[in-house]
Tab-separated table of C-alpha atoms and ligand atoms in Angstrom:
chain	number	residue	atom	x	y	z
X	478	MET	CA	15.967	-8.806	20.629
X	479	LYS	CA	18.507	-9.809	18.014
X	480	ILE	CA	16.722	-10.463	14.749
X	481	THR	CA	17.938	-11.793	11.397
X	482	ILE	CA	15.838	-11.086	8.322
X	483	VAL	CA	16.541	-13.435	5.412
X	484	GLY	CA	15.858	-11.716	2.073
X	485	SER	CA	15.702	-7.990	1.450
X	486	GLY	CA	12.728	-7.772	-0.900
X	487	TYR	CA	9.554	-5.794	-0.142
X	488	VAL	CA	8.609	-7.729	2.967
X	489	GLY	CA	12.157	-8.209	4.246
X	490	LEU	CA	13.217	-4.576	3.967
X	491	VAL	CA	10.009	-3.270	5.493
X	492	ALA	CA	10.228	-5.772	8.363
X	493	ALA	CA	13.908	-4.887	8.887
X	494	GLY	CA	13.232	-1.139	9.018
X	495	CYS	CA	10.200	-1.586	11.274
X	496	PHE	CA	11.855	-3.989	13.718
X	497	ALA	CA	14.723	-1.480	14.039
X	498	GLU	CA	12.071	1.214	14.660
X	499	LEU	CA	10.768	-1.049	17.465
X	500	GLU	CA	14.271	-0.959	18.987
X	501	HIS	CA	15.368	-4.465	18.040
X	502	GLU	CA	18.844	-5.146	16.650
X	503	VAL	CA	18.420	-6.267	13.069
X	504	VAL	CA	20.712	-7.996	10.585
X	505	CYS	CA	19.305	-8.119	7.059
X	506	VAL	CA	20.848	-10.867	4.924
X	507	ASP	CA	20.666	-11.207	1.153
X	508	ASN	CA	22.578	-13.295	-1.372
X	509	ASP	CA	22.436	-10.534	-4.010
X	510	ALA	CA	25.781	-8.754	-3.556
X	511	GLN	CA	24.747	-5.776	-5.714
X	512	LYS	CA	21.595	-5.210	-3.707
X	513	LEU	CA	23.545	-5.394	-0.451
X	514	ALA	CA	26.046	-2.865	-1.741
X	515	ARG	CA	23.219	-0.458	-2.658
X	516	LEU	CA	21.611	-0.892	0.755
X	517	GLU	CA	24.939	-0.352	2.473
X	518	ARG	CA	25.395	2.861	0.504
X	519	GLY	CA	22.088	4.031	1.951
X	520	GLU	CA	19.940	3.582	-1.159
X	521	CYS	CA	16.347	2.405	-0.808
X	522	PRO	CA	15.635	0.092	-3.772
X	523	ILE	CA	11.825	0.327	-3.584
X	524	HIS	CA	9.273	3.122	-3.596
X	525	GLU	CA	7.658	2.834	-0.177
X	526	GLU	CA	6.438	5.609	2.099
X	527	PHE	CA	8.557	6.064	5.295
X	528	LEU	CA	11.001	3.286	4.341
X	529	PRO	CA	13.860	5.543	3.150
X	530	GLU	CA	13.649	7.439	6.458
X	531	LEU	CA	13.735	4.232	8.533
X	532	LEU	CA	16.696	2.843	6.589
X	533	LYS	CA	18.526	6.166	6.936
X	534	ASP	CA	17.864	6.431	10.684
X	535	TYR	CA	18.957	2.906	11.566
X	536	ARG	CA	21.485	1.832	8.926
X	537	GLY	CA	24.833	1.148	10.537
X	538	ASN	CA	23.478	1.158	14.090
X	539	ARG	CA	20.375	-0.962	14.824
X	540	LEU	CA	20.203	-2.216	11.235
X	541	VAL	CA	23.096	-3.805	9.364
X	542	PHE	CA	23.295	-5.618	6.028
X	543	ARG	CA	25.307	-8.804	5.638
X	544	ALA	CA	25.892	-11.679	3.210
X	545	ASP	CA	26.754	-14.479	5.670
X	546	LEU	CA	23.444	-16.009	6.749
X	547	ALA	CA	24.777	-18.755	9.041
X	548	GLN	CA	26.884	-16.231	10.957
X	549	ALA	CA	23.940	-13.826	11.363
X	550	VAL	CA	21.704	-16.676	12.602
X	551	ALA	CA	24.335	-17.838	15.084
X	552	GLU	CA	24.202	-14.382	16.704
X	553	SER	CA	20.388	-13.972	16.654
X	554	ASP	CA	17.398	-14.917	18.830
X	555	VAL	CA	14.846	-14.857	16.016
X	556	VAL	CA	15.189	-15.484	12.269
X	557	PHE	CA	12.495	-14.225	9.867
X	558	LEU	CA	12.323	-15.849	6.450
X	559	THR	CA	11.159	-13.309	3.875
X	560	VAL	CA	12.518	-14.887	0.696
X	561	PRO	CA	10.380	-15.017	-2.484
X	562	THR	CA	8.009	-17.947	-2.991
X	563	PRO	CA	7.180	-17.639	-6.720
X	564	THR	CA	4.702	-19.756	-8.637
X	565	GLY	CA	6.276	-23.048	-9.665
X	566	ALA	CA	4.931	-26.044	-11.585
X	567	ASP	CA	1.108	-26.523	-11.570
X	568	GLY	CA	0.589	-23.197	-9.803
X	569	LYS	CA	2.225	-24.523	-6.635
X	570	ALA	CA	4.487	-22.255	-4.602
X	571	ASP	CA	8.142	-22.859	-5.451
X	572	LEU	CA	9.868	-23.239	-2.079
X	573	SER	CA	13.425	-23.728	-3.308
X	574	ASN	CA	14.539	-20.346	-1.878
X	575	PHE	CA	13.134	-21.480	1.452
X	576	GLU	CA	14.991	-24.769	1.342
X	577	GLN	CA	18.285	-23.134	0.403
X	578	ALA	CA	17.973	-20.615	3.236
X	579	ALA	CA	16.961	-23.383	5.678
X	580	ARG	CA	20.260	-25.246	5.110
X	581	ALA	CA	22.285	-22.143	6.035
X	582	ILE	CA	20.003	-21.365	8.987
X	583	ALA	CA	20.575	-24.907	10.293
X	584	ARG	CA	24.331	-24.323	10.192
X	585	GLY	CA	23.810	-21.080	12.116
X	586	ILE	CA	21.696	-22.806	14.789
X	587	ALA	CA	24.227	-25.611	15.142
X	588	GLY	CA	27.178	-23.194	15.246
X	589	GLY	CA	25.566	-20.654	17.574
X	590	SER	CA	24.437	-21.006	21.129
X	591	GLY	CA	21.035	-20.965	22.829
X	592	TYR	CA	17.480	-21.334	21.586
X	593	LYS	CA	16.271	-19.698	18.361
X	594	VAL	CA	12.911	-19.220	16.710
X	595	VAL	CA	12.732	-19.542	12.937
X	596	VAL	CA	9.740	-17.640	11.564
X	597	GLU	CA	8.154	-18.064	8.143
X	598	LYS	CA	6.879	-14.654	7.070
X	599	SER	CA	6.654	-15.112	3.305
X	600	THR	CA	3.344	-16.479	2.024
X	601	VAL	CA	3.678	-20.261	2.037
X	602	PRO	CA	1.315	-23.226	1.664
X	603	VAL	CA	-0.071	-25.071	4.671
X	604	PHE	CA	2.391	-27.634	6.136
X	605	THR	CA	5.449	-25.549	5.200
X	606	ALA	CA	6.333	-25.008	8.874
X	607	GLU	CA	6.437	-28.759	9.481
X	608	TRP	CA	8.491	-29.261	6.378
X	609	LEU	CA	10.878	-26.459	7.366
X	610	GLU	CA	11.296	-27.940	10.817
X	611	GLU	CA	12.329	-31.241	9.284
X	612	VAL	CA	14.798	-29.710	6.840
X	613	LEU	CA	16.411	-27.764	9.685
X	614	ALA	CA	16.745	-30.913	11.803
X	615	VAL	CA	18.036	-33.040	8.923
X	616	SER	CA	20.556	-30.295	8.113
X	617	GLY	CA	22.086	-30.522	11.577
X	618	ALA	CA	20.155	-28.060	13.779
X	619	PRO	CA	19.755	-29.726	17.235
X	620	ARG	CA	15.997	-30.231	17.719
X	621	GLU	CA	15.831	-28.794	21.244
X	622	ARG	CA	17.552	-25.566	20.151
X	623	PHE	CA	14.897	-24.196	17.771
X	624	ASP	CA	11.205	-23.916	16.966
X	625	VAL	CA	9.466	-22.947	13.731
X	626	VAL	CA	6.645	-20.390	13.838
X	627	ALA	CA	4.268	-19.141	11.128
X	628	ASN	CA	3.820	-15.359	11.292
X	629	PRO	CA	2.356	-14.221	7.957
X	630	GLU	CA	2.513	-10.605	6.871
X	631	PHE	CA	-0.436	-8.591	5.580
X	632	LEU	CA	1.429	-5.600	4.156
X	633	ARG	CA	0.201	-3.743	1.124
X	634	GLU	CA	2.783	-2.210	-1.149
X	635	GLY	CA	2.671	1.561	-0.888
X	636	SER	CA	1.514	1.538	2.737
X	637	ALA	CA	3.673	-1.321	3.957
X	638	VAL	CA	5.408	0.515	6.817
X	639	CYS	CA	2.090	1.722	8.261
X	640	ASP	CA	0.540	-1.727	7.775
X	641	PHE	CA	3.454	-3.243	9.701
X	642	LEU	CA	3.421	-0.789	12.600
X	643	PHE	CA	-0.382	-0.414	12.774
X	644	PRO	CA	-1.611	-3.900	11.868
X	645	ASP	CA	-5.268	-5.014	11.937
X	646	ARG	CA	-3.884	-8.112	13.614
X	647	ILE	CA	-0.624	-9.948	14.151
X	648	VAL	CA	-1.029	-13.682	13.563
X	649	VAL	CA	1.345	-16.005	15.400
X	650	GLY	CA	1.008	-19.703	14.607
X	651	ALA	CA	3.129	-21.712	17.020
X	652	GLU	CA	3.143	-25.148	18.598
X	653	SER	CA	5.237	-24.365	21.692
X	654	GLU	CA	4.769	-21.855	24.520
X	655	ARG	CA	8.493	-21.142	24.423
X	656	ALA	CA	8.255	-19.947	20.815
X	657	ARG	CA	5.048	-17.974	21.450
X	658	LYS	CA	6.791	-16.091	24.276
X	659	VAL	CA	9.602	-15.014	21.953
X	660	LEU	CA	7.158	-13.711	19.336
X	661	ARG	CA	5.139	-11.884	22.010
X	662	ALA	CA	8.360	-10.139	23.042
X	663	VAL	CA	9.195	-9.230	19.426
X	664	TYR	CA	5.823	-7.532	18.962
X	665	ALA	CA	5.467	-6.218	22.541
X	666	PRO	CA	6.002	-2.545	21.559
X	667	LEU	CA	2.901	-2.823	19.329
X	668	THR	CA	0.705	-5.061	21.518
X	669	SER	CA	1.436	-3.098	24.715
X	670	GLY	CA	0.880	0.214	22.938
X	671	GLY	CA	4.360	1.368	24.009
X	672	TYR	CA	5.364	2.278	20.463
X	673	TYR	CA	2.250	4.375	19.895
X	674	ALA	CA	2.993	6.472	22.977
X	675	ARG	CA	6.390	7.468	21.607
X	676	ALA	CA	6.681	11.081	20.441
X	677	ASP	CA	8.752	10.018	17.423
X	678	ALA	CA	6.345	7.241	16.311
X	679	ILE	CA	5.174	7.259	12.698
X	680	PRO	CA	1.735	8.963	12.634
X	681	ALA	CA	-1.184	6.558	13.021
X	682	PRO	CA	-3.334	6.073	9.917
X	683	ASP	CA	-7.128	6.525	10.167
X	684	ARG	CA	-8.916	3.704	11.957
X	685	ALA	CA	-5.668	2.191	13.310
X	686	ARG	CA	-6.185	-0.536	15.916
X	687	ILE	CA	-4.266	0.576	18.971
X	688	PRO	CA	-2.818	-1.405	20.650
X	689	ALA	CA	-2.322	-4.003	17.944
X	690	PRO	CA	-4.191	-7.281	18.544
X	691	LEU	CA	-2.131	-10.478	18.475
X	692	LEU	CA	-3.917	-13.659	17.473
X	693	GLU	CA	-2.350	-16.952	18.530
X	694	THR	CA	-3.173	-19.968	16.383
X	695	SER	CA	-1.744	-23.265	15.267
X	696	ARG	CA	0.863	-23.077	12.520
X	697	ARG	CA	-1.422	-24.628	9.938
X	698	SER	CA	-4.193	-22.152	10.729
X	699	ALA	CA	-1.745	-19.251	10.403
X	700	GLU	CA	-0.614	-20.497	7.004
X	701	LEU	CA	-4.222	-20.856	5.875
X	702	ILE	CA	-5.212	-17.424	7.223
X	703	LYS	CA	-2.735	-15.733	4.908
X	704	GLN	CA	-3.719	-17.577	1.750
X	705	ALA	CA	-7.436	-17.329	2.556
X	706	ALA	CA	-7.150	-13.574	3.235
X	707	ASN	CA	-5.544	-12.848	-0.135
X	708	ALA	CA	-7.964	-15.163	-1.959
X	709	PHE	CA	-10.939	-13.499	-0.266
X	710	LEU	CA	-9.750	-9.994	-1.156
X	711	ALA	CA	-9.209	-11.069	-4.777
X	712	LEU	CA	-12.702	-12.587	-4.721
X	713	ARG	CA	-14.217	-9.294	-3.607
X	714	ILE	CA	-12.507	-7.493	-6.483
X	715	SER	CA	-13.725	-10.022	-9.055
X	716	PHE	CA	-17.194	-9.922	-7.537
X	717	ILE	CA	-17.472	-6.169	-7.853
X	718	ASN	CA	-16.017	-6.288	-11.369
X	719	ALA	CA	-18.735	-8.778	-12.341
X	720	VAL	CA	-21.367	-6.507	-10.783
X	721	ALA	CA	-19.840	-3.552	-12.685
X	722	ASN	CA	-20.335	-5.475	-15.923
X	723	LEU	CA	-23.989	-5.911	-15.073
X	724	CYS	CA	-24.256	-2.215	-14.276
X	725	GLU	CA	-22.917	-1.429	-17.740
X	726	ALA	CA	-25.514	-3.678	-19.333
X	727	VAL	CA	-28.397	-1.779	-17.713
X	728	ASP	CA	-26.868	1.714	-17.504
X	729	ALA	CA	-26.751	1.639	-13.723
X	730	SER	CA	-23.873	3.100	-11.719
X	731	VAL	CA	-21.501	0.789	-9.884
X	732	ASP	CA	-20.643	3.740	-7.598
X	733	GLU	CA	-24.200	3.752	-6.322
X	734	VAL	CA	-24.282	-0.030	-6.060
X	735	CYS	CA	-20.992	-0.024	-4.104
X	736	ALA	CA	-22.258	2.638	-1.728
X	737	GLY	CA	-25.319	0.511	-1.038
X	738	LEU	CA	-23.366	-2.718	-0.713
X	739	GLY	CA	-20.491	-1.362	1.339
X	740	SER	CA	-22.694	0.358	3.890
X	741	ASP	CA	-23.928	-3.049	5.056
X	742	GLY	CA	-21.821	-3.622	8.161
X	743	ARG	CA	-21.459	-7.291	7.255
X	744	ILE	CA	-19.974	-6.425	3.873
X	745	GLY	CA	-18.001	-3.198	4.422
X	746	PRO	CA	-16.695	-0.808	1.744
X	747	ALA	CA	-13.067	-1.973	1.360
X	748	PHE	CA	-11.827	-3.799	-1.726
X	749	LEU	CA	-14.941	-3.051	-3.726
X	750	ARG	CA	-13.306	-0.771	-6.278
X	751	PRO	CA	-13.999	-2.026	-9.784
X	752	GLY	CA	-11.388	-1.566	-12.492
X	753	ILE	CA	-9.077	-3.459	-14.814
X	754	GLY	CA	-8.566	-6.255	-12.307
X	755	TYR	CA	-6.039	-7.039	-9.625
X	756	GLY	CA	-2.337	-7.563	-10.292
X	757	GLY	CA	0.894	-7.425	-8.334
X	758	ALA	CA	3.285	-9.926	-6.885
X	759	CYS	CA	0.769	-11.391	-4.426
X	760	PHE	CA	-2.834	-11.967	-5.508
X	761	PRO	CA	-2.244	-13.826	-8.811
X	762	LYS	CA	0.528	-15.971	-7.290
X	763	ASP	CA	-1.212	-16.643	-3.982
X	764	LEU	CA	-4.512	-17.498	-5.614
X	765	ALA	CA	-2.789	-20.098	-7.805
X	766	ALA	CA	-0.918	-21.498	-4.802
X	767	PHE	CA	-4.085	-21.686	-2.689
X	768	ARG	CA	-5.894	-23.448	-5.523
X	769	ALA	CA	-3.019	-25.968	-5.711
X	770	VAL	CA	-3.043	-26.504	-1.931
X	771	ALA	CA	-6.792	-27.200	-1.978
X	772	GLU	CA	-6.331	-29.667	-4.817
X	773	GLU	CA	-3.621	-31.516	-2.911
X	774	CYS	CA	-5.897	-31.684	0.109
X	775	GLY	CA	-8.609	-33.235	-2.050
X	776	PHE	CA	-10.866	-30.181	-2.323
X	777	ASP	CA	-11.787	-28.813	-5.743
X	778	PHE	CA	-11.831	-25.059	-5.032
X	779	ARG	CA	-13.301	-24.036	-8.400
X	780	LEU	CA	-14.531	-20.732	-7.020
X	781	LEU	CA	-10.925	-19.553	-7.242
X	782	ASP	CA	-10.757	-20.389	-10.963
X	783	GLU	CA	-13.767	-18.185	-11.508
X	784	VAL	CA	-12.155	-15.327	-9.550
X	785	ARG	CA	-9.149	-15.536	-11.865
X	786	ARG	CA	-11.276	-15.866	-15.007
X	787	ILE	CA	-13.272	-12.724	-14.189
X	788	ASN	CA	-10.027	-10.909	-13.439
X	789	GLU	CA	-8.504	-11.790	-16.805
X	790	GLU	CA	-11.713	-10.978	-18.646
X	791	GLN	CA	-11.696	-7.517	-17.105
X	792	ARG	CA	-8.617	-6.585	-19.132
X	793	GLU	CA	-10.244	-7.861	-22.310
X	794	ARG	CA	-13.339	-5.801	-21.605
X	795	PHE	CA	-11.186	-2.733	-21.105
X	796	LEU	CA	-9.381	-3.348	-24.401
X	797	ALA	CA	-12.742	-3.738	-26.131
X	798	ARG	CA	-13.752	-0.346	-24.700
X	799	VAL	CA	-10.539	1.194	-26.032
X	800	ARG	CA	-11.175	-0.284	-29.489
X	801	GLU	CA	-14.677	1.097	-29.388
X	802	ALA	CA	-13.401	4.551	-28.429
X	803	LEU	CA	-10.683	4.607	-31.089
X	804	TRP	CA	-12.608	2.718	-33.766
X	805	THR	CA	-9.309	1.409	-35.229
X	806	VAL	CA	-6.232	1.001	-33.037
X	807	GLN	CA	-3.567	0.596	-35.717
X	808	GLY	CA	-1.474	3.765	-35.998
X	809	LYS	CA	-3.316	5.630	-33.230
X	810	ARG	CA	-1.408	7.589	-30.615
X	811	VAL	CA	-2.470	6.561	-27.134
X	812	ALA	CA	-1.534	8.240	-23.857
X	813	VAL	CA	-1.188	5.746	-21.003
X	814	LEU	CA	-1.425	7.087	-17.460
X	815	GLY	CA	0.022	4.577	-15.033
X	816	LEU	CA	2.131	1.456	-15.434
X	817	ALA	CA	2.413	0.254	-11.816
X	818	PHE	CA	-0.023	-2.468	-10.711
X	819	LYS	CA	-1.625	0.065	-8.376
X	820	GLY	CA	-0.995	3.609	-7.171
X	821	GLY	CA	1.648	4.349	-4.544
X	822	THR	CA	4.205	1.841	-5.768
X	823	ASP	CA	6.818	1.440	-8.504
X	824	ASP	CA	6.063	-2.276	-8.799
X	825	ILE	CA	5.038	-3.494	-12.255
X	826	ARG	CA	4.925	-7.225	-11.534
X	827	GLU	CA	1.732	-8.742	-12.998
X	828	SER	CA	0.542	-5.207	-13.644
X	829	PRO	CA	-2.709	-5.057	-15.650
X	830	ALA	CA	-1.441	-1.693	-16.964
X	831	MET	CA	1.653	-3.324	-18.441
X	832	ALA	CA	-0.383	-6.161	-19.956
X	833	ILE	CA	-2.797	-3.700	-21.591
X	834	THR	CA	0.093	-1.606	-22.908
X	835	GLU	CA	1.665	-4.705	-24.473
X	836	ARG	CA	-1.642	-5.583	-26.133
X	837	LEU	CA	-2.058	-2.083	-27.553
X	838	LEU	CA	1.454	-2.238	-29.002
X	839	ALA	CA	0.688	-5.624	-30.545
X	840	GLU	CA	-2.388	-4.076	-32.170
X	841	GLY	CA	-0.278	-1.331	-33.756
X	842	ALA	CA	-0.899	1.642	-31.453
X	843	SER	CA	1.929	4.011	-30.559
X	844	VAL	CA	2.039	4.564	-26.806
X	845	VAL	CA	3.314	7.485	-24.745
X	846	ALA	CA	3.217	6.641	-21.050
X	847	TYR	CA	3.650	8.416	-17.775
X	848	ASP	CA	3.836	6.932	-14.277
X	849	PRO	CA	4.977	8.881	-11.207
X	850	ALA	CA	7.199	6.044	-9.938
X	851	ALA	CA	7.290	2.991	-12.207
X	852	MET	CA	8.854	4.342	-15.406
X	853	ALA	CA	12.383	3.093	-14.739
X	854	ARG	CA	11.117	-0.443	-14.140
X	855	ALA	CA	8.756	-0.245	-17.125
X	856	ARG	CA	11.564	1.014	-19.375
X	857	ALA	CA	13.611	-2.066	-18.479
X	858	VAL	CA	10.778	-4.250	-19.841
X	859	LEU	CA	9.332	-2.160	-22.681
X	860	GLY	CA	12.587	-0.496	-23.758
X	861	GLY	CA	12.225	1.689	-26.826
X	862	ARG	CA	8.863	0.221	-27.803
X	863	ILE	CA	6.987	3.057	-26.104
X	864	ALA	CA	7.801	6.691	-25.371
X	865	PHE	CA	7.902	8.003	-21.806
X	866	ALA	CA	6.658	11.455	-20.853
X	867	GLU	CA	7.648	13.763	-17.996
X	868	ASP	CA	4.057	14.201	-16.849
X	869	ALA	CA	0.466	13.334	-17.749
X	870	TYR	CA	0.001	16.449	-19.934
X	871	GLU	CA	3.068	15.684	-22.015
X	872	ALA	CA	1.836	12.097	-22.467
X	873	ALA	CA	-1.527	13.416	-23.662
X	874	GLU	CA	-0.017	15.874	-26.179
X	875	GLY	CA	-1.522	15.103	-29.579
X	876	ALA	CA	-2.959	11.745	-28.434
X	877	ASP	CA	-6.099	10.216	-29.929
X	878	ALA	CA	-7.175	9.033	-26.468
X	879	VAL	CA	-5.934	8.949	-22.906
X	880	LEU	CA	-6.185	5.733	-20.867
X	881	VAL	CA	-6.083	5.683	-17.065
X	882	LEU	CA	-4.528	2.394	-15.976
X	883	THR	CA	-3.242	3.008	-12.429
X	884	ASP	CA	-5.047	4.659	-9.520
X	885	TRP	CA	-2.448	7.283	-8.641
X	886	GLU	CA	-3.864	10.100	-6.514
X	887	GLU	CA	-2.098	12.675	-8.671
X	888	PHE	CA	-4.081	11.493	-11.703
X	889	ALA	CA	-7.369	12.089	-9.904
X	890	ALA	CA	-6.186	15.672	-9.279
X	891	LEU	CA	-5.281	16.429	-12.928
X	892	ASP	CA	-6.253	19.770	-14.425
X	893	LEU	CA	-8.899	18.538	-16.865
X	894	GLY	CA	-8.911	21.745	-18.881
X	895	ARG	CA	-5.192	21.400	-19.523
X	896	LEU	CA	-5.569	17.732	-20.375
X	897	TYR	CA	-8.366	18.563	-22.807
X	898	GLN	CA	-6.171	21.131	-24.541
X	899	ALA	CA	-3.286	18.672	-24.867
X	900	LEU	CA	-5.286	15.863	-26.475
X	901	ARG	CA	-5.947	15.601	-30.190
X	902	TYR	CA	-9.377	14.166	-29.417
X	903	PRO	CA	-11.011	14.544	-25.973
X	904	VAL	CA	-11.404	10.822	-25.369
X	905	MET	CA	-10.667	9.188	-22.027
X	906	VAL	CA	-11.046	5.517	-21.158
X	907	ASP	CA	-10.668	5.236	-17.401
X	908	GLY	CA	-9.826	1.778	-16.066
X	909	ARG	CA	-9.788	3.008	-12.463
X	910	ASN	CA	-12.894	5.192	-12.197
X	911	LEU	CA	-10.897	8.193	-11.008
X	912	PHE	CA	-13.304	10.788	-12.382
X	913	ASP	CA	-16.958	11.651	-12.064
X	914	PRO	CA	-18.728	10.978	-15.413
X	915	ALA	CA	-20.994	14.051	-15.153
X	916	ARG	CA	-17.994	16.311	-14.587
X	917	MET	CA	-16.116	14.730	-17.492
X	918	ALA	CA	-19.048	15.447	-19.796
X	919	GLN	CA	-19.089	19.051	-18.574
X	920	GLU	CA	-15.370	19.334	-19.265
X	921	GLY	CA	-16.006	18.242	-22.843
X	922	PHE	CA	-14.764	14.659	-22.751
X	923	PHE	CA	-16.016	11.465	-24.328
X	924	TYR	CA	-15.536	9.427	-21.189
X	925	SER	CA	-15.961	5.757	-20.506
X	926	SER	CA	-15.160	4.005	-17.247
X	927	VAL	CA	-15.950	0.720	-15.498
X	928	GLY	CA	-19.542	-0.050	-14.511
X	929	ARG	CA	-20.799	3.473	-15.098
X	930	PRO	CA	-22.705	5.040	-17.982
X	931	ARG	CA	-20.560	6.303	-20.816
X	932	VAL	CA	-20.828	10.052	-21.330
X	933	ALA	CA	-20.239	12.366	-24.253
X	934	PRO	CA	-20.006	16.156	-24.159
X	935	GLY	CA	-23.486	17.594	-23.935
X	936	ARG	CA	-25.167	14.377	-25.038
X	937	PRO	CA	-28.062	13.113	-22.877
X	938	ARG	CA	-27.678	9.672	-21.296
X	939	ALA	CA	-29.342	6.916	-23.280
X	940	MET	CA	-31.501	4.388	-21.414
X	941	LYS	CA	-30.985	1.026	-23.038
X	942	MET	CA	-30.488	-2.667	-22.282
X	943	ARG	CA	-27.418	-4.382	-23.689
X	944	ARG	CA	-26.350	-7.979	-23.403
X	945	VAL	CA	-23.376	-8.563	-21.090
X	946	SER	CA	-20.718	-9.678	-23.558
R	1287	UGA	C1	-1.953	-7.609	-1.028
R	1287	UGA	C2	-2.804	-7.628	0.257
R	1287	UGA	O1	-3.698	-6.528	0.265
R	1287	UGA	C3	-1.904	-7.593	1.494
R	1287	UGA	O2	-2.700	-7.713	2.670
R	1287	UGA	C4	-0.912	-8.743	1.424
R	1287	UGA	O3	-0.018	-8.730	2.523
R	1287	UGA	C5	-0.117	-8.643	0.152
R	1287	UGA	O4	-1.014	-8.678	-0.972
R	1287	UGA	C6	0.833	-9.809	0.102
R	1287	UGA	O5	0.381	-10.959	0.118
R	1287	UGA	O6	2.056	-9.605	0.167
R	1287	UGA	P1	-0.757	-5.694	-2.473
R	1287	UGA	O7	-0.506	-6.766	-3.493
R	1287	UGA	O8	0.346	-4.782	-2.087
R	1287	UGA	O9	-1.299	-6.358	-1.095
R	1287	UGA	O10	-1.892	-4.769	-3.067
R	1287	UGA	P2	-3.449	-4.495	-2.829
R	1287	UGA	O11	-3.612	-3.144	-2.301
R	1287	UGA	O12	-4.085	-5.598	-2.092
R	1287	UGA	O13	-3.960	-4.502	-4.338
R	1287	UGA	C7	-3.851	-5.678	-5.147
R	1287	UGA	C8	-4.455	-5.423	-6.505
R	1287	UGA	O14	-5.880	-5.323	-6.419
R	1287	UGA	C9	-3.990	-4.136	-7.188
R	1287	UGA	O15	-3.776	-4.387	-8.562
R	1287	UGA	C10	-5.141	-3.176	-6.970
R	1287	UGA	O16	-5.214	-2.180	-7.949
R	1287	UGA	C11	-6.332	-4.140	-7.053
R	1287	UGA	N1	-7.530	-3.661	-6.335
R	1287	UGA	C12	-7.507	-3.485	-4.983
R	1287	UGA	C13	-8.706	-3.438	-7.037
R	1287	UGA	O17	-8.748	-3.606	-8.282
R	1287	UGA	N2	-9.824	-3.042	-6.361
R	1287	UGA	C14	-9.825	-2.858	-5.013
R	1287	UGA	O18	-10.891	-2.499	-4.457
R	1287	UGA	C15	-8.651	-3.090	-4.308
């Protein structure tokens, strides 16, 4: 099929590379001329496993980059909208990028020939499909020549290509059989299993659902599924963070509690990792947008406020732990491991690690940071206010404490003896629970983490009750 992707951000680029991998002909359109030039030169602007390979394999043949949206639409069967939907006034999603793109898409439908399906893939509030349909019609697209479909994406940054090609489910919200047929054809290589039988397919991750299930729903249900999924995952994280706080109060271990909770088949183990809270370009924004949607529909979804409150408090609790470990922050040298909002990505948007770093700077600490992928982006924001190291050991050199702020696998594999030698004081505050407390004590560290007993070298664990503060 001939596919146009509108917007070459995380979702757009991944979808473009993956649709080309599924043997569709893809045109990726963006209004950022610099970005297009970089993509045309063969650069991959984001850190995402398998994406550079896909862009390299298909650029110039099944995948081309263009600036003229209307022209690309005129020549396509399906148009995927993957433009950003940032938080606007009152937490609502700002759909101005959508509207702008819709006007050009309408020109493309009117100027082209045949029937086209316009697909919303970005996360949008319920009723957006109806609204989009109207804007397209008002902007001159003949009504019988297009349909609007909601097909939300569930990609995680860092594993986006695998999530796209090995999805838990594909959700297609459509109101016409004609449109549903087109989307079934787009995803046929995944739903028939054809792609997975290919010798050159990307290797299947553990527990992949093969063939991929496709769920057909109404458009409104599809829109709600996406927002509800992100809100529910954020809720799980805040829930386990609250439980971790209780564990700290009674010197229990959240690891043990999670093992017991997650082994209940009705609960499951995923998204129960406590830490410094969720961040990124999706959860904070989508939670606010979902809250605003509920409000507009007359439902006071206060549970979501609480999810956000616990999330924000988690950073404060971490900072309190750092203050406790350092006694005074002013003038202390702190090694920060991780700036990205999670491991496996160079994305620092709404990163708890960045927020904590800013707070430490405001309190007078001097920070030396290391992140395997996000340093260039962090430098653009923090500039000369912090120092950047070549690796974790260099960051730790002479530091009064080391803070773990992002769950990079390479941090979990650090040589603790070497780290110990580098530090001025063997103090680690771990916001991601990457290490085993007993081992840290053995290695000579004063170690505090989230929801687990604090340990000191050779000191026995104290049994005590504290108030949750
Ligand atoms: C999230 C969803 O997981 C995707 O399904 C969705 O498609 C995407 O948002 C989106 O709407 O575009 P992503 O933001 O890439 O994906 O990252 P996650 O892996 O979900 O992590 C989000 C945040 O929660 C990170 O800061 C992570 O460190 C934190 N987290 C995650 C925890 O603190 N604990 C956990 O157990 C899991």
